[in-house]
mmCIF file of C-alpha atoms in Angstrom:
data_model
loop_
_atom_site.group_PDB
_atom_site.id
_atom_site.type_symbol
_atom_site.label_atom_id
_atom_site.label_comp_id
_atom_site.label_asym_id
_atom_site.label_seq_id
_atom_site.Cartn_x
_atom_site.Cartn_y
_atom_site.Cartn_z
ATOM 1 C CA ALA A 8 -222.057 240.387 82.940
ATOM 2 C CA GLN A 9 -219.226 238.453 82.304
ATOM 3 C CA SER A 10 -216.279 239.865 80.939
ATOM 4 C CA VAL A 11 -212.856 238.894 79.275
ATOM 5 C CA THR A 12 -209.663 240.927 79.425
ATOM 6 C CA GLN A 13 -206.837 240.182 77.807
ATOM 7 C CA LEU A 14 -203.813 241.864 78.210
ATOM 8 C CA GLY A 15 -201.183 242.970 75.891
ATOM 9 C CA SER A 16 -202.792 243.399 72.556
ATOM 10 C CA HIS A 17 -199.890 242.745 70.573
ATOM 11 C CA VAL A 18 -197.226 240.338 71.784
ATOM 12 C CA SER A 19 -193.671 239.628 70.088
ATOM 13 C CA VAL A 20 -191.216 236.561 70.493
ATOM 14 C CA SER A 21 -188.422 235.234 68.915
ATOM 15 C CA GLU A 22 -188.870 231.882 67.360
ATOM 16 C CA GLY A 23 -187.675 229.554 70.490
ATOM 17 C CA ALA A 24 -188.451 231.594 72.949
ATOM 18 C CA LEU A 25 -191.648 231.314 75.305
ATOM 19 C CA VAL A 26 -194.984 232.548 74.471
ATOM 20 C CA LEU A 27 -197.136 234.023 77.377
ATOM 21 C CA LEU A 28 -200.923 235.266 76.444
ATOM 22 C CA ARG A 29 -202.777 236.282 79.472
ATOM 23 C CA CYS A 30 -206.529 236.142 79.902
ATOM 24 C CA ASN A 31 -208.746 237.167 82.885
ATOM 25 C CA TYR A 32 -212.285 236.785 83.454
ATOM 26 C CA SER A 33 -214.817 238.336 85.488
ATOM 27 C CA SER A 34 -217.427 235.898 86.681
ATOM 28 C CA SER A 35 -218.994 234.399 90.550
ATOM 29 C CA VAL A 36 -219.088 231.334 88.952
ATOM 30 C CA PRO A 37 -216.180 229.914 87.099
ATOM 31 C CA PRO A 38 -217.733 229.680 83.561
ATOM 32 C CA TYR A 39 -216.289 227.153 80.759
ATOM 33 C CA LEU A 40 -212.823 228.670 79.274
ATOM 34 C CA PHE A 41 -211.590 228.617 75.642
ATOM 35 C CA TRP A 42 -208.788 229.635 73.418
ATOM 36 C CA TYR A 43 -209.272 230.466 69.855
ATOM 37 C CA VAL A 44 -206.611 231.029 67.204
ATOM 38 C CA GLN A 45 -207.306 233.476 64.127
ATOM 39 C CA TYR A 46 -204.767 232.754 61.270
ATOM 40 C CA PRO A 47 -205.089 235.668 58.563
ATOM 41 C CA ASN A 48 -208.455 235.812 56.251
ATOM 42 C CA GLN A 49 -209.474 232.592 57.846
ATOM 43 C CA GLY A 50 -212.255 231.669 61.283
ATOM 44 C CA LEU A 51 -211.347 230.954 64.317
ATOM 45 C CA GLN A 52 -210.217 227.634 65.480
ATOM 46 C CA LEU A 53 -210.280 226.153 68.628
ATOM 47 C CA LEU A 54 -207.020 225.883 70.579
ATOM 48 C CA LEU A 55 -208.113 224.109 73.737
ATOM 49 C CA LYS A 56 -210.635 224.325 76.067
ATOM 50 C CA TYR A 57 -211.529 223.973 79.988
ATOM 51 C CA THR A 58 -214.787 222.779 80.790
ATOM 52 C CA THR A 59 -214.139 220.858 84.870
ATOM 53 C CA GLY A 60 -211.882 218.559 86.123
ATOM 54 C CA ALA A 61 -207.736 219.004 85.642
ATOM 55 C CA THR A 62 -206.754 223.008 85.527
ATOM 56 C CA LEU A 63 -204.030 222.423 83.055
ATOM 57 C CA VAL A 64 -205.455 221.952 79.562
ATOM 58 C CA LYS A 65 -203.617 220.932 76.454
ATOM 59 C CA GLY A 66 -204.147 222.074 72.981
ATOM 60 C CA ILE A 67 -203.288 221.561 69.690
ATOM 61 C CA ASN A 68 -199.709 222.634 68.209
ATOM 62 C CA GLY A 69 -198.064 222.740 71.273
ATOM 63 C CA PHE A 70 -200.789 225.119 73.719
ATOM 64 C CA GLU A 71 -201.775 224.456 76.813
ATOM 65 C CA ALA A 72 -203.545 226.800 79.352
ATOM 66 C CA GLU A 73 -203.936 226.787 83.442
ATOM 67 C CA PHE A 74 -207.390 227.667 84.788
ATOM 68 C CA LYS A 75 -206.574 229.326 88.169
ATOM 69 C CA LYS A 76 -210.168 230.063 90.226
ATOM 70 C CA SER A 77 -208.398 232.587 93.002
ATOM 71 C CA GLU A 78 -206.675 234.545 90.249
ATOM 72 C CA THR A 79 -210.015 234.145 87.604
ATOM 73 C CA SER A 80 -207.421 233.713 84.942
ATOM 74 C CA PHE A 81 -206.529 231.211 81.877
ATOM 75 C CA HIS A 82 -203.445 232.199 80.327
ATOM 76 C CA LEU A 83 -201.821 230.573 77.287
ATOM 77 C CA THR A 84 -198.535 229.230 77.183
ATOM 78 C CA LYS A 85 -196.487 227.035 74.832
ATOM 79 C CA PRO A 86 -192.755 226.247 75.630
ATOM 80 C CA SER A 87 -191.019 227.461 72.388
ATOM 81 C CA ALA A 88 -192.444 229.959 69.443
ATOM 82 C CA HIS A 89 -192.548 228.641 66.012
ATOM 83 C CA MET A 90 -192.468 231.204 63.061
ATOM 84 C CA SER A 91 -195.965 229.470 62.046
ATOM 85 C CA ASP A 92 -197.731 230.603 65.534
ATOM 86 C CA ALA A 93 -197.867 234.265 64.584
ATOM 87 C CA ALA A 94 -202.044 235.163 64.527
ATOM 88 C CA GLU A 95 -204.508 236.645 66.892
ATOM 89 C CA TYR A 96 -205.474 234.263 69.967
ATOM 90 C CA PHE A 97 -208.897 235.057 71.428
ATOM 91 C CA CYS A 98 -209.812 234.083 74.632
ATOM 92 C CA ALA A 99 -213.590 233.571 75.443
ATOM 93 C CA VAL A 100 -215.970 232.458 78.184
ATOM 94 C CA ARG A 101 -218.760 230.213 78.197
ATOM 95 C CA PRO A 102 -221.024 231.276 81.264
ATOM 96 C CA PHE A 103 -222.559 228.986 83.315
ATOM 97 C CA SER A 104 -226.067 229.335 82.486
ATOM 98 C CA GLY A 105 -226.231 225.891 81.619
ATOM 99 C CA GLY A 106 -227.658 224.999 78.514
ATOM 100 C CA TYR A 107 -226.697 227.764 76.475
ATOM 101 C CA ASN A 108 -223.652 227.846 74.515
ATOM 102 C CA LYS A 109 -223.351 231.370 74.333
ATOM 103 C CA LEU A 110 -219.285 232.880 74.183
ATOM 104 C CA ILE A 111 -217.914 236.153 75.161
ATOM 105 C CA PHE A 112 -214.544 236.873 73.309
ATOM 106 C CA GLY A 113 -212.240 239.237 74.809
ATOM 107 C CA ALA A 114 -210.349 241.605 72.265
ATOM 108 C CA GLY A 115 -207.715 239.911 71.190
ATOM 109 C CA THR A 116 -203.445 239.583 71.284
ATOM 110 C CA ARG A 117 -201.829 239.674 68.005
ATOM 111 C CA LEU A 118 -199.222 237.101 68.465
ATOM 112 C CA ALA A 119 -195.580 238.125 65.905
ATOM 113 C CA VAL A 120 -192.622 235.701 66.073
ATOM 114 C CA HIS A 121 -189.766 236.971 64.720
ATOM 115 C CA PRO A 122 -186.632 235.117 63.725
ATOM 116 C CA GLU B 15 -216.121 216.662 56.541
ATOM 117 C CA ALA B 16 -216.836 220.351 54.874
ATOM 118 C CA GLY B 17 -216.611 222.972 57.535
ATOM 119 C CA VAL B 18 -218.425 226.002 57.740
ATOM 120 C CA VAL B 19 -219.174 227.982 54.131
ATOM 121 C CA GLN B 20 -219.439 231.684 53.946
ATOM 122 C CA SER B 21 -219.859 233.847 50.890
ATOM 123 C CA PRO B 22 -218.954 235.787 49.860
ATOM 124 C CA ARG B 23 -215.382 236.521 51.329
ATOM 125 C CA TYR B 24 -215.119 239.719 50.607
ATOM 126 C CA LYS B 25 -217.773 242.596 49.696
ATOM 127 C CA ILE B 26 -217.332 246.444 49.072
ATOM 128 C CA ILE B 27 -220.613 248.413 49.224
ATOM 129 C CA GLU B 28 -221.284 252.240 49.055
ATOM 130 C CA LYS B 29 -223.361 253.415 52.640
ATOM 131 C CA LYS B 30 -227.139 253.208 52.044
ATOM 132 C CA GLN B 31 -226.491 250.347 49.894
ATOM 133 C CA PRO B 32 -228.244 246.768 50.304
ATOM 134 C CA VAL B 33 -226.025 243.408 51.043
ATOM 135 C CA ALA B 34 -226.458 239.874 52.075
ATOM 136 C CA PHE B 35 -224.205 236.981 53.500
ATOM 137 C CA TRP B 36 -224.891 233.169 52.960
ATOM 138 C CA CYS B 37 -224.012 230.719 55.863
ATOM 139 C CA ASN B 38 -223.946 226.914 55.066
ATOM 140 C CA PRO B 39 -223.438 225.540 58.488
ATOM 141 C CA ILE B 40 -221.750 222.117 58.831
ATOM 142 C CA SER B 41 -224.299 219.320 57.958
ATOM 143 C CA GLY B 42 -226.171 218.247 61.168
ATOM 144 C CA HIS B 43 -225.218 220.925 63.425
ATOM 145 C CA ASN B 44 -229.088 222.460 64.116
ATOM 146 C CA THR B 45 -227.018 225.585 66.244
ATOM 147 C CA LEU B 46 -225.822 228.049 63.880
ATOM 148 C CA TYR B 47 -224.899 232.095 65.030
ATOM 149 C CA TRP B 48 -223.676 234.767 63.064
ATOM 150 C CA TYR B 49 -220.811 237.585 65.007
ATOM 151 C CA ARG B 50 -219.623 240.873 64.027
ATOM 152 C CA GLN B 51 -216.427 240.987 63.907
ATOM 153 C CA ASN B 52 -214.810 244.612 64.076
ATOM 154 C CA LEU B 53 -211.284 245.489 63.610
ATOM 155 C CA GLY B 54 -209.001 245.221 66.463
ATOM 156 C CA GLN B 55 -211.840 243.165 68.637
ATOM 157 C CA GLY B 56 -213.537 240.084 69.073
ATOM 158 C CA PRO B 57 -216.284 238.454 67.878
ATOM 159 C CA GLU B 58 -219.801 239.623 68.919
ATOM 160 C CA LEU B 59 -222.849 237.871 68.868
ATOM 161 C CA LEU B 60 -225.401 239.177 66.827
ATOM 162 C CA ILE B 61 -228.204 235.840 66.270
ATOM 163 C CA ARG B 62 -228.140 232.603 67.239
ATOM 164 C CA TYR B 63 -230.718 229.796 65.861
ATOM 165 C CA GLU B 64 -231.576 226.971 67.032
ATOM 166 C CA ASN B 65 -233.348 225.115 63.543
ATOM 167 C CA GLU B 66 -234.973 227.402 61.993
ATOM 168 C CA GLU B 67 -236.493 229.415 65.124
ATOM 169 C CA ALA B 68 -233.811 232.441 66.074
ATOM 170 C CA VAL B 69 -233.917 232.241 70.057
ATOM 171 C CA ASP B 70 -231.369 235.272 70.822
ATOM 172 C CA ASP B 71 -231.639 238.339 68.353
ATOM 173 C CA SER B 72 -230.951 240.930 71.518
ATOM 174 C CA GLN B 73 -227.942 242.119 70.040
ATOM 175 C CA LEU B 74 -229.174 242.178 66.206
ATOM 176 C CA PRO B 75 -229.873 245.905 64.810
ATOM 177 C CA LYS B 76 -233.114 245.618 63.841
ATOM 178 C CA ASP B 77 -233.685 248.164 62.193
ATOM 179 C CA ARG B 78 -231.155 247.478 59.524
ATOM 180 C CA PHE B 79 -230.324 244.185 59.964
ATOM 181 C CA SER B 80 -232.621 240.596 59.251
ATOM 182 C CA ALA B 81 -231.392 237.215 59.060
ATOM 183 C CA GLU B 82 -233.554 233.790 58.320
ATOM 184 C CA ARG B 83 -232.731 230.220 58.516
ATOM 185 C CA LEU B 84 -235.070 228.718 56.622
ATOM 186 C CA LYS B 85 -235.649 225.113 56.785
ATOM 187 C CA GLY B 86 -232.969 225.294 59.872
ATOM 188 C CA VAL B 87 -230.177 224.338 57.574
ATOM 189 C CA ASP B 88 -228.516 227.520 55.529
ATOM 190 C CA SER B 89 -228.817 231.184 56.574
ATOM 191 C CA THR B 90 -228.665 234.593 55.358
ATOM 192 C CA LEU B 91 -227.698 237.858 57.233
ATOM 193 C CA LYS B 92 -229.113 240.726 55.222
ATOM 194 C CA ILE B 93 -228.158 245.185 55.942
ATOM 195 C CA GLN B 94 -230.594 247.594 54.960
ATOM 196 C CA PRO B 95 -228.960 250.470 54.301
ATOM 197 C CA ALA B 96 -225.689 249.925 55.064
ATOM 198 C CA GLU B 97 -223.762 252.285 57.274
ATOM 199 C CA LEU B 98 -219.894 253.348 57.164
ATOM 200 C CA GLY B 99 -219.781 251.808 60.832
ATOM 201 C CA ASP B 100 -221.015 248.198 59.639
ATOM 202 C CA SER B 101 -217.589 248.058 58.123
ATOM 203 C CA ALA B 102 -216.683 244.330 59.503
ATOM 204 C CA VAL B 103 -215.670 241.054 59.416
ATOM 205 C CA TYR B 104 -218.967 238.794 59.473
ATOM 206 C CA LEU B 105 -218.727 235.199 60.741
ATOM 207 C CA CYS B 106 -220.560 232.262 60.969
ATOM 208 C CA ALA B 107 -220.468 229.671 63.182
ATOM 209 C CA SER B 108 -222.590 226.187 63.643
ATOM 210 C CA SER B 109 -222.685 223.298 66.637
ATOM 211 C CA LEU B 110 -224.348 220.184 67.627
ATOM 212 C CA GLU B 111 -226.794 221.500 70.253
ATOM 213 C CA GLY B 112 -224.357 223.213 73.273
ATOM 214 C CA HIS B 113 -221.032 221.393 71.907
ATOM 215 C CA GLU B 114 -218.112 223.356 70.579
ATOM 216 C CA GLN B 115 -218.707 225.974 67.817
ATOM 217 C CA TYR B 116 -216.925 225.707 64.511
ATOM 218 C CA PHE B 117 -216.674 229.098 62.329
ATOM 219 C CA GLY B 118 -216.901 229.648 58.749
ATOM 220 C CA PRO B 119 -213.836 231.934 57.382
ATOM 221 C CA GLY B 120 -216.006 234.994 57.117
ATOM 222 C CA THR B 121 -217.372 237.694 54.972
ATOM 223 C CA ARG B 122 -215.154 240.691 55.270
ATOM 224 C CA LEU B 123 -217.248 243.778 54.406
ATOM 225 C CA THR B 124 -216.439 247.100 53.275
ATOM 226 C CA VAL B 125 -218.904 250.071 53.654
ATOM 227 C CA THR B 126 -217.579 253.398 51.712
#
């Protein structure tokens, strides 16, 4: 069965510092990969996604992620953290089974940004 | 364009009581999903509808949970009777066939 592992349930960075949130997936066939952000008391919002093509994917709010097949990873980065980036981030996979838009989520990483 | 609408946003009930959640998907989206998000975890799919047909309800605890999507638009998720372990956030999402899922704000359920 497919699974998603997010290393670090809590990450804390200083404003202006690099943000790195880790995600590894288990799949014999590279799935579609997603990062979602969830602000307090709100639903999930899509940050970016990888389906095919270029392995470096740019998303909203200055975030980007790189798909590395050899490492089965899809880590999320942002060069300079902003206070407004404080939220919970979820990595998700969509199994490449064709035709079914099922998402399997990781447990999430809560990002704190301090001055 | 309006997003996915859910109500109520918060609900507190005593155990053994019934509860219902309502979801209005984005207009034109034929696929509707209900997820449960336990504290400190990612969302887990409970049921997926294609139009009015439930095509995947394998994760829905059918002894106490039920769902319906009459006319293939709005959907209701019901729990009867509720248990303490049902405390969670219930998220509704919709998509146009196999495309991106859009999530509602969720209903936070507390069972006391």
